[in-house]
mmCIF file of C-alpha atoms and ligand atoms in Angstrom:
data_model
loop_
_atom_site.group_PDB
_atom_site.id
_atom_site.type_symbol
_atom_site.label_atom_id
_atom_site.label_comp_id
_atom_site.label_asym_id
_atom_site.label_seq_id
_atom_site.Cartn_x
_atom_site.Cartn_y
_atom_site.Cartn_z
ATOM 1 C CA MET A 291 5.684 -2.065 -26.699
ATOM 2 C CA ARG A 292 8.823 -1.346 -24.635
ATOM 3 C CA SER A 293 7.460 0.264 -21.468
ATOM 4 C CA TYR A 294 4.362 0.421 -19.298
ATOM 5 C CA THR A 295 3.277 2.512 -16.312
ATOM 6 C CA LEU A 296 0.824 0.908 -13.935
ATOM 7 C CA ILE A 297 -1.061 2.098 -10.865
ATOM 8 C CA SER A 298 -0.869 -0.259 -7.907
ATOM 9 C CA PRO A 299 -3.501 0.422 -5.207
ATOM 10 C CA ALA A 300 -3.466 -0.449 -1.506
ATOM 11 C CA LYS A 301 -6.114 -2.700 0.044
ATOM 12 C CA ILE A 302 -7.919 -2.546 3.356
ATOM 13 C CA ASN A 303 -9.746 -5.337 5.194
ATOM 14 C CA LEU A 304 -13.360 -4.469 5.888
ATOM 15 C CA TYR A 305 -13.625 -7.860 7.577
ATOM 16 C CA LEU A 306 -11.005 -10.361 8.774
ATOM 17 C CA GLU A 307 -11.952 -13.541 10.610
ATOM 18 C CA ILE A 308 -9.455 -16.239 11.560
ATOM 19 C CA ILE A 309 -11.142 -19.629 11.293
ATOM 20 C CA SER A 310 -8.469 -22.249 11.830
ATOM 21 C CA ASP A 311 -4.976 -23.528 11.176
ATOM 22 C CA ARG A 312 -4.208 -25.079 7.803
ATOM 23 C CA PRO A 313 -1.964 -28.055 7.094
ATOM 24 C CA ASP A 314 0.303 -25.770 4.991
ATOM 25 C CA GLY A 315 1.101 -23.615 8.046
ATOM 26 C CA TYR A 316 -1.092 -20.693 6.987
ATOM 27 C CA HIS A 317 -4.342 -19.665 8.630
ATOM 28 C CA GLU A 318 -7.757 -20.345 7.154
ATOM 29 C CA LEU A 319 -9.299 -16.882 6.800
ATOM 30 C CA ALA A 320 -12.537 -15.218 5.764
ATOM 31 C CA MET A 321 -11.980 -11.628 4.660
ATOM 32 C CA VAL A 322 -13.689 -8.824 2.816
ATOM 33 C CA LEU A 323 -11.041 -6.903 0.894
ATOM 34 C CA GLN A 324 -11.392 -3.446 -0.631
ATOM 35 C CA SER A 325 -9.024 -1.517 -2.938
ATOM 36 C CA VAL A 326 -8.459 2.114 -2.065
ATOM 37 C CA GLY A 327 -7.027 5.048 -3.996
ATOM 38 C CA LEU A 328 -3.747 5.232 -2.059
ATOM 39 C CA THR A 329 -1.427 4.027 -4.780
ATOM 40 C CA ASP A 330 2.124 3.272 -5.906
ATOM 41 C CA GLN A 331 3.256 3.821 -9.473
ATOM 42 C CA ILE A 332 5.169 1.035 -11.215
ATOM 43 C CA ASP A 333 7.211 1.726 -14.359
ATOM 44 C CA LEU A 334 8.304 -1.288 -16.384
ATOM 45 C CA ARG A 335 10.846 -1.078 -19.173
ATOM 46 C CA SER A 336 12.177 -3.874 -21.392
ATOM 47 C CA LEU A 337 15.908 -4.535 -21.198
ATOM 48 C CA SER A 338 18.006 -5.932 -24.001
ATOM 49 C CA THR A 339 19.623 -8.439 -21.618
ATOM 50 C CA GLU A 340 17.904 -11.293 -19.755
ATOM 51 C CA SER A 341 18.090 -9.574 -16.371
ATOM 52 C CA ILE A 342 15.665 -8.221 -13.767
ATOM 53 C CA GLN A 343 16.357 -4.909 -12.068
ATOM 54 C CA VAL A 344 14.320 -3.264 -9.308
ATOM 55 C CA HIS A 345 14.656 0.291 -8.116
ATOM 56 C CA CYS A 346 12.705 1.948 -5.316
ATOM 57 C CA ASP A 347 13.791 5.081 -3.491
ATOM 58 C CA HIS A 348 12.011 4.112 -0.241
ATOM 59 C CA PRO A 349 14.652 3.159 2.380
ATOM 60 C CA LEU A 350 12.620 0.186 3.722
ATOM 61 C CA VAL A 351 11.985 -1.400 0.342
ATOM 62 C CA PRO A 352 14.661 -3.854 -0.831
ATOM 63 C CA SER A 353 15.979 -3.740 -4.413
ATOM 64 C CA ASP A 354 17.123 -7.349 -4.422
ATOM 65 C CA LYS A 355 15.393 -10.701 -4.945
ATOM 66 C CA THR A 356 13.393 -10.264 -1.730
ATOM 67 C CA ASN A 357 11.325 -7.504 -3.341
ATOM 68 C CA LEU A 358 7.926 -8.970 -4.245
ATOM 69 C CA ALA A 359 8.063 -7.105 -7.569
ATOM 70 C CA TYR A 360 11.347 -8.882 -8.337
ATOM 71 C CA ARG A 361 9.789 -12.226 -7.376
ATOM 72 C CA ALA A 362 6.893 -11.560 -9.745
ATOM 73 C CA ALA A 363 9.285 -10.884 -12.648
ATOM 74 C CA GLU A 364 11.370 -13.942 -11.755
ATOM 75 C CA LEU A 365 8.223 -16.101 -11.746
ATOM 76 C CA MET A 366 7.217 -14.808 -15.197
ATOM 77 C CA ALA A 367 10.730 -15.526 -16.531
ATOM 78 C CA ALA A 368 10.554 -19.082 -15.152
ATOM 79 C CA GLU A 369 7.023 -19.719 -16.467
ATOM 80 C CA PHE A 370 7.623 -18.163 -19.906
ATOM 81 C CA PRO A 371 11.316 -18.747 -20.726
ATOM 82 C CA GLN A 372 10.796 -18.304 -24.480
ATOM 83 C CA ALA A 373 9.204 -14.870 -24.030
ATOM 84 C CA PHE A 374 11.974 -13.921 -21.588
ATOM 85 C CA ALA A 375 14.566 -14.856 -24.203
ATOM 86 C CA GLN A 376 12.647 -13.135 -27.018
ATOM 87 C CA TYR A 377 11.712 -9.859 -25.310
ATOM 88 C CA GLY A 378 14.564 -9.595 -22.780
ATOM 89 C CA GLY A 379 14.497 -8.708 -19.120
ATOM 90 C CA VAL A 380 12.759 -5.918 -17.333
ATOM 91 C CA ALA A 381 13.673 -2.832 -15.290
ATOM 92 C CA ILE A 382 11.111 -2.079 -12.574
ATOM 93 C CA ASN A 383 10.875 1.309 -10.904
ATOM 94 C CA ILE A 384 8.599 1.589 -7.853
ATOM 95 C CA ASN A 385 7.369 5.028 -6.878
ATOM 96 C CA LYS A 386 6.233 4.281 -3.307
ATOM 97 C CA ARG A 387 3.372 6.117 -1.655
ATOM 98 C CA ILE A 388 1.710 3.194 0.141
ATOM 99 C CA PRO A 389 3.326 2.965 3.595
ATOM 100 C CA VAL A 390 5.557 -0.092 4.016
ATOM 101 C CA GLY A 391 4.745 -2.941 6.448
ATOM 102 C CA ALA A 392 1.435 -1.279 7.118
ATOM 103 C CA GLY A 393 -1.203 -3.985 6.594
ATOM 104 C CA LEU A 394 -2.112 -2.402 3.241
ATOM 105 C CA ALA A 395 -0.572 -5.085 0.970
ATOM 106 C CA GLY A 396 1.695 -2.599 -0.805
ATOM 107 C CA GLY A 397 4.260 -5.232 -1.778
ATOM 108 C CA SER A 398 1.567 -7.662 -2.946
ATOM 109 C CA SER A 399 -0.007 -4.960 -5.081
ATOM 110 C CA ASN A 400 3.376 -4.139 -6.663
ATOM 111 C CA ALA A 401 3.842 -7.836 -7.488
ATOM 112 C CA ALA A 402 0.386 -7.923 -9.116
ATOM 113 C CA ALA A 403 1.307 -4.865 -11.219
ATOM 114 C CA VAL A 404 4.518 -6.536 -12.411
ATOM 115 C CA LEU A 405 2.650 -9.715 -13.442
ATOM 116 C CA MET A 406 0.156 -7.642 -15.441
ATOM 117 C CA GLY A 407 2.833 -5.381 -16.924
ATOM 118 C CA ILE A 408 5.022 -8.276 -18.071
ATOM 119 C CA ASP A 409 1.973 -9.997 -19.569
ATOM 120 C CA LEU A 410 1.625 -6.876 -21.741
ATOM 121 C CA LEU A 411 5.351 -6.370 -22.440
ATOM 122 C CA TRP A 412 5.723 -9.966 -23.590
ATOM 123 C CA HIS A 413 2.374 -10.116 -25.474
ATOM 124 C CA LEU A 414 1.308 -13.209 -23.488
ATOM 125 C CA GLY A 415 -2.428 -12.475 -23.519
ATOM 126 C CA LEU A 416 -3.055 -14.131 -20.131
ATOM 127 C CA THR A 417 -6.589 -14.066 -18.744
ATOM 128 C CA GLN A 418 -7.372 -12.572 -15.347
ATOM 129 C CA SER A 419 -7.761 -16.032 -13.826
ATOM 130 C CA GLU A 420 -4.430 -17.196 -15.311
ATOM 131 C CA LEU A 421 -2.765 -14.110 -13.835
ATOM 132 C CA GLN A 422 -4.425 -14.819 -10.482
ATOM 133 C CA GLU A 423 -3.154 -18.408 -10.516
ATOM 134 C CA LEU A 424 0.395 -17.109 -10.985
ATOM 135 C CA ALA A 425 -0.248 -14.439 -8.345
ATOM 136 C CA ALA A 426 -1.149 -17.066 -5.715
ATOM 137 C CA LYS A 427 2.377 -18.494 -6.071
ATOM 138 C CA ILE A 428 3.805 -15.189 -4.819
ATOM 139 C CA GLY A 429 1.526 -14.460 -1.870
ATOM 140 C CA SER A 430 -1.998 -14.802 -0.506
ATOM 141 C CA ASP A 431 -3.018 -11.173 -1.151
ATOM 142 C CA VAL A 432 -1.607 -10.968 -4.699
ATOM 143 C CA PRO A 433 -4.593 -12.567 -6.545
ATOM 144 C CA PHE A 434 -6.961 -10.000 -5.005
ATOM 145 C CA CYS A 435 -4.626 -7.155 -5.997
ATOM 146 C CA ILE A 436 -4.901 -8.195 -9.691
ATOM 147 C CA ALA A 437 -8.693 -7.755 -9.803
ATOM 148 C CA GLY A 438 -9.171 -5.243 -6.967
ATOM 149 C CA GLY A 439 -12.531 -3.702 -6.167
ATOM 150 C CA THR A 440 -14.496 -5.409 -3.388
ATOM 151 C CA ALA A 441 -14.202 -9.168 -2.809
ATOM 152 C CA LEU A 442 -14.743 -11.926 -0.318
ATOM 153 C CA ALA A 443 -11.533 -13.899 0.190
ATOM 154 C CA THR A 444 -11.322 -17.324 1.830
ATOM 155 C CA GLY A 445 -8.664 -20.022 2.146
ATOM 156 C CA ARG A 446 -5.318 -18.259 2.716
ATOM 157 C CA GLY A 447 -7.001 -15.245 1.116
ATOM 158 C CA GLU A 448 -6.486 -16.460 -2.457
ATOM 159 C CA GLN A 449 -9.993 -17.889 -3.087
ATOM 160 C CA LEU A 450 -11.947 -14.905 -4.301
ATOM 161 C CA SER A 451 -15.634 -14.188 -4.817
ATOM 162 C CA PRO A 452 -16.263 -10.737 -6.282
ATOM 163 C CA LEU A 453 -18.760 -8.523 -4.453
ATOM 164 C CA PRO A 454 -20.683 -5.538 -5.873
ATOM 165 C CA ASN A 455 -18.542 -2.461 -6.444
ATOM 166 C CA LEU A 456 -18.670 0.134 -3.690
ATOM 167 C CA GLU A 457 -17.998 3.674 -4.883
ATOM 168 C CA HIS A 458 -18.646 5.066 -1.434
ATOM 169 C CA PRO A 459 -17.731 5.586 1.374
ATOM 170 C CA TRP A 460 -14.431 7.485 1.463
ATOM 171 C CA VAL A 461 -11.609 6.344 3.673
ATOM 172 C CA VAL A 462 -9.168 8.141 5.964
ATOM 173 C CA LEU A 463 -6.021 6.146 6.725
ATOM 174 C CA GLY A 464 -3.609 6.792 9.579
ATOM 175 C CA LYS A 465 -0.214 5.274 10.339
ATOM 176 C CA TYR A 466 2.629 6.214 12.650
ATOM 177 C CA ARG A 467 5.698 6.406 10.428
ATOM 178 C CA ASN A 468 7.981 4.823 13.042
ATOM 179 C CA LEU A 469 5.658 1.966 13.945
ATOM 180 C CA ALA A 470 5.613 -1.470 12.318
ATOM 181 C CA VAL A 471 3.812 -4.658 13.329
ATOM 182 C CA SER A 472 5.198 -8.010 12.235
ATOM 183 C CA THR A 473 2.508 -10.002 10.415
ATOM 184 C CA PRO A 474 3.943 -13.398 11.558
ATOM 185 C CA TRP A 475 4.025 -12.126 15.174
ATOM 186 C CA ALA A 476 0.362 -11.047 14.990
ATOM 187 C CA TYR A 477 -0.835 -14.408 13.634
ATOM 188 C CA GLN A 478 1.368 -16.467 15.985
ATOM 189 C CA THR A 479 0.161 -14.513 19.011
ATOM 190 C CA TYR A 480 -3.437 -14.942 17.878
ATOM 191 C CA ARG A 481 -2.890 -18.689 17.543
ATOM 192 C CA GLN A 482 -1.409 -18.912 21.077
ATOM 193 C CA LYS A 483 -4.300 -17.009 22.623
ATOM 194 C CA TYR A 484 -7.295 -18.178 20.616
ATOM 195 C CA ILE A 485 -6.475 -21.677 19.394
ATOM 196 C CA SER A 486 -9.443 -22.976 21.410
ATOM 197 C CA THR A 487 -11.772 -21.112 18.995
ATOM 198 C CA TYR A 488 -10.249 -22.777 15.879
ATOM 199 C CA VAL A 489 -12.426 -25.302 14.072
ATOM 200 C CA SER A 490 -10.821 -28.681 13.464
ATOM 201 C CA ASP A 491 -13.099 -30.631 11.107
ATOM 202 C CA ALA A 492 -14.072 -30.059 7.480
ATOM 203 C CA ASP A 493 -17.823 -29.688 8.184
ATOM 204 C CA SER A 494 -17.366 -26.961 10.804
ATOM 205 C CA LEU A 495 -14.927 -25.197 8.471
ATOM 206 C CA GLU A 496 -17.520 -25.165 5.692
ATOM 207 C CA VAL A 497 -20.186 -23.865 8.105
ATOM 208 C CA ARG A 498 -17.913 -20.987 9.175
ATOM 209 C CA ARG A 499 -17.076 -20.147 5.531
ATOM 210 C CA GLN A 500 -20.747 -20.157 4.561
ATOM 211 C CA ARG A 501 -21.598 -17.990 7.545
ATOM 212 C CA VAL A 502 -19.368 -15.251 6.124
ATOM 213 C CA HIS A 503 -20.683 -15.742 2.553
ATOM 214 C CA SER A 504 -24.252 -15.160 3.735
ATOM 215 C CA GLY A 505 -23.330 -12.963 6.689
ATOM 216 C CA ALA A 506 -24.307 -9.442 7.679
ATOM 217 C CA MET A 507 -21.263 -7.677 6.146
ATOM 218 C CA VAL A 508 -21.786 -9.269 2.735
ATOM 219 C CA ASN A 509 -25.505 -8.384 2.897
ATOM 220 C CA ALA A 510 -24.672 -4.781 3.767
ATOM 221 C CA ILE A 511 -22.323 -4.616 0.757
ATOM 222 C CA PHE A 512 -25.032 -6.005 -1.568
ATOM 223 C CA LYS A 513 -27.374 -3.291 -0.225
ATOM 224 C CA LYS A 514 -24.592 -0.659 -0.443
ATOM 225 C CA ASP A 515 -25.545 0.313 3.095
ATOM 226 C CA GLN A 516 -22.584 2.455 4.233
ATOM 227 C CA VAL A 517 -23.878 2.869 7.778
ATOM 228 C CA LYS A 518 -24.159 -0.895 8.281
ATOM 229 C CA ILE A 519 -20.791 -1.513 6.625
ATOM 230 C CA GLY A 520 -19.247 0.935 9.108
ATOM 231 C CA GLN A 521 -20.918 -0.809 12.047
ATOM 232 C CA LEU A 522 -19.917 -4.280 10.896
ATOM 233 C CA LEU A 523 -16.175 -3.675 10.382
ATOM 234 C CA HIS A 524 -14.325 -6.531 12.047
ATOM 235 C CA ASN A 525 -10.730 -7.687 12.428
ATOM 236 C CA ASP A 526 -9.794 -10.572 14.752
ATOM 237 C CA LEU A 527 -6.159 -9.416 14.795
ATOM 238 C CA GLU A 528 -7.168 -6.280 16.708
ATOM 239 C CA LYS A 529 -7.526 -8.551 19.761
ATOM 240 C CA VAL A 530 -3.771 -9.123 19.840
ATOM 241 C CA VAL A 531 -2.384 -5.938 18.270
ATOM 242 C CA LEU A 532 -4.375 -3.236 20.121
ATOM 243 C CA PRO A 533 -3.421 -4.326 23.659
ATOM 244 C CA GLU A 534 0.265 -4.393 22.634
ATOM 245 C CA TYR A 535 0.217 -1.090 20.707
ATOM 246 C CA PRO A 536 -1.726 1.568 22.677
ATOM 247 C CA GLN A 537 -0.911 4.191 20.006
ATOM 248 C CA VAL A 538 -2.926 2.203 17.472
ATOM 249 C CA LEU A 539 -5.854 1.962 19.885
ATOM 250 C CA ARG A 540 -5.627 5.725 20.538
ATOM 251 C CA LEU A 541 -5.717 6.421 16.799
ATOM 252 C CA ARG A 542 -8.781 4.216 16.400
ATOM 253 C CA GLU A 543 -10.500 6.113 19.236
ATOM 254 C CA ALA A 544 -9.566 9.472 17.715
ATOM 255 C CA PHE A 545 -11.289 8.452 14.480
ATOM 256 C CA TYR A 546 -14.479 7.566 16.383
ATOM 257 C CA GLU A 547 -14.323 10.899 18.281
ATOM 258 C CA ALA A 548 -14.194 12.636 14.878
ATOM 259 C CA GLY A 549 -17.561 11.076 13.968
ATOM 260 C CA VAL A 550 -16.980 8.339 11.404
ATOM 261 C CA LEU A 551 -19.118 5.480 10.084
ATOM 262 C CA GLY A 552 -16.613 3.042 11.569
ATOM 263 C CA ALA A 553 -12.877 2.607 12.157
ATOM 264 C CA MET A 554 -10.712 -0.507 12.204
ATOM 265 C CA MET A 555 -7.133 -1.687 11.938
ATOM 266 C CA SER A 556 -6.276 -3.026 8.471
ATOM 267 C CA GLY A 557 -4.758 -6.536 8.243
ATOM 268 C CA SER A 558 -2.115 -7.012 10.915
ATOM 269 C CA GLY A 559 -1.801 -3.251 11.253
ATOM 270 C CA PRO A 560 -0.593 -0.841 12.320
ATOM 271 C CA THR A 561 -2.602 1.245 9.811
ATOM 272 C CA VAL A 562 -6.046 2.249 11.053
ATOM 273 C CA PHE A 563 -8.707 3.288 8.549
ATOM 274 C CA ALA A 564 -12.006 5.077 9.056
ATOM 275 C CA LEU A 565 -15.010 5.316 6.752
ATOM 276 C CA SER A 566 -16.780 8.608 5.983
ATOM 277 C CA GLU A 567 -19.822 9.418 3.852
ATOM 278 C CA SER A 568 -18.061 11.865 1.521
ATOM 279 C CA GLU A 569 -14.695 13.307 0.554
ATOM 280 C CA ALA A 570 -15.500 16.554 2.420
ATOM 281 C CA LYS A 571 -16.408 14.632 5.591
ATOM 282 C CA ALA A 572 -13.249 12.525 5.287
ATOM 283 C CA GLN A 573 -11.146 15.679 5.092
ATOM 284 C CA GLN A 574 -12.833 17.065 8.226
ATOM 285 C CA VAL A 575 -12.067 13.789 10.016
ATOM 286 C CA GLN A 576 -8.439 14.023 8.907
ATOM 287 C CA GLN A 577 -8.158 17.568 10.348
ATOM 288 C CA HIS A 578 -9.878 16.553 13.571
ATOM 289 C CA VAL A 579 -7.508 13.618 14.126
ATOM 290 C CA ARG A 580 -4.493 15.755 13.224
ATOM 291 C CA LYS A 581 -5.517 18.167 16.014
ATOM 292 C CA SER A 582 -6.350 15.524 18.613
ATOM 293 C CA ILE A 583 -3.064 13.621 18.022
ATOM 294 C CA PRO A 584 -0.489 16.345 17.263
ATOM 295 C CA GLU A 585 2.283 13.804 16.551
ATOM 296 C CA PRO A 586 4.642 14.685 13.691
ATOM 297 C CA ASN A 587 5.083 10.948 13.123
ATOM 298 C CA LEU A 588 1.442 10.357 12.325
ATOM 299 C CA ASP A 589 0.748 10.233 8.594
ATOM 300 C CA LEU A 590 -2.854 10.615 7.408
ATOM 301 C CA TRP A 591 -4.323 10.145 3.939
ATOM 302 C CA VAL A 592 -7.788 10.597 2.441
ATOM 303 C CA ALA A 593 -8.674 8.220 -0.398
ATOM 304 C CA PRO A 594 -11.726 6.926 -2.263
ATOM 305 C CA PHE A 595 -12.739 3.279 -2.542
ATOM 306 C CA THR A 596 -11.706 2.079 -5.993
ATOM 307 C CA THR A 597 -13.521 -0.426 -8.146
ATOM 308 C CA ALA A 598 -10.438 -1.549 -10.081
ATOM 309 C CA GLY A 599 -7.206 -3.281 -9.165
ATOM 310 C CA ILE A 600 -4.054 -2.675 -11.216
ATOM 311 C CA ARG A 601 -4.528 -0.074 -13.975
ATOM 312 C CA VAL A 602 -2.320 0.670 -16.970
ATOM 313 C CA VAL A 603 -1.983 4.432 -17.331
ATOM 314 C CA ALA A 604 0.713 4.825 -19.980
ATOM 315 C CA HIS A 605 2.726 2.861 -22.516
HETATM 316 P P1 ATP B 56 0.428 -7.288 4.063
HETATM 317 O O1 ATP B 56 -0.761 -6.425 4.326
HETATM 318 O O2 ATP B 56 0.296 -8.147 2.810
HETATM 319 O O3 ATP B 56 0.950 -8.042 5.265
HETATM 320 P P2 ATP B 56 2.105 -5.059 4.386
HETATM 321 O O4 ATP B 56 1.354 -3.885 3.840
HETATM 322 O O5 ATP B 56 2.041 -5.260 5.863
HETATM 323 O O6 ATP B 56 1.607 -6.337 3.652
HETATM 324 P P3 ATP B 56 4.341 -4.508 2.704
HETATM 325 O O7 ATP B 56 4.363 -3.029 2.638
HETATM 326 O O8 ATP B 56 3.827 -5.227 1.512
HETATM 327 O O9 ATP B 56 3.585 -4.999 4.023
HETATM 328 O O10 ATP B 56 5.840 -4.978 3.018
HETATM 329 C C1 ATP B 56 6.214 -5.859 4.028
HETATM 330 C C2 ATP B 56 7.728 -6.142 3.903
HETATM 331 O O11 ATP B 56 8.014 -6.657 2.613
HETATM 332 C C3 ATP B 56 8.560 -4.892 4.084
HETATM 333 O O12 ATP B 56 9.275 -5.039 5.268
HETATM 334 C C4 ATP B 56 9.472 -4.815 2.871
HETATM 335 O O13 ATP B 56 10.821 -4.821 3.258
HETATM 336 C C5 ATP B 56 9.188 -6.059 2.068
HETATM 337 N N1 ATP B 56 8.915 -5.779 0.635
HETATM 338 C C6 ATP B 56 9.277 -6.544 -0.376
HETATM 339 N N2 ATP B 56 8.865 -6.038 -1.540
HETATM 340 C C7 ATP B 56 8.209 -4.904 -1.279
HETATM 341 C C8 ATP B 56 7.538 -3.934 -2.093
HETATM 342 N N3 ATP B 56 7.506 -4.024 -3.431
HETATM 343 N N4 ATP B 56 6.923 -2.910 -1.458
HETATM 344 C C9 ATP B 56 6.949 -2.833 -0.106
HETATM 345 N N5 ATP B 56 7.603 -3.702 0.693
HETATM 346 C C10 ATP B 56 8.208 -4.737 0.131
#
């Protein structure tokens, strides 16, 4: 097989709790992650030479080695040099729809798609857990992006426990095109302000992890209780991002004024998402917010929850 087309979905955080610092410099997190149907398309094509090429027509997405899709291909070439020599390199085209630097893990999802696509191109037959192990070498969100659906993520975000699939609710996402929030800034500012809440010993860390595993959000997901899920949305990073970015706070308020199950910033922002009972309701919310914030720079999308991660759609 010489080419594959894969669908690479965005993720939102239904829950994000910062527990402590880690010796590796990352934060210890407890998150509930959800894939949504706002997607990029990744086309992979075998090359006759041992080279990696990335093309993306989005001005903010690099085409060099700093692209996470490139790093995924480079990792596969390093891990499987014989297959790289046998099947040749790969040309990667990214058709970007997921907003960039938005807290939606677009780059991580693209990297996951490249790992899965190269596994197919090179007939490696890797299992999902083998792919996830490779994915963790690229970034904390990449293992989740391989499997997708709904999952509890702990550690840096790479330790995953699958949760029951949620086919509802629908989601409305909003992002100001000209607004970006630096993820390192958000975490560093959180550390400065809230370090006194961090746990410092292994026992307390385990207690906090277990509290999320058996906590109210996870229970609501097991019961598929959309109303509760909406009420229990949580993101610690809102405490540092919302005061600094009043536009993001305003957008969150506009979603609540439109009558949603809940609204929350995703990851380190600045995307805000809102949950609605149905596609029709989500579209009404979108129109309501469009009217209450008549800003040409505000992009809004309606998308379903998705139960899958990366999908192959053509080869
Ligand atoms: P996260 O939620 O994981 O923090 P994000 O959604 O905030 O991610 P991305 O859209 O993944 O952020 O991109 C963040 C930065 O990474 C951008 O500034 C971009 O230049 C760079 N980048 C590298 N590869 C990609 C890619 N394939 N798609 C998008 N951005 C990429």
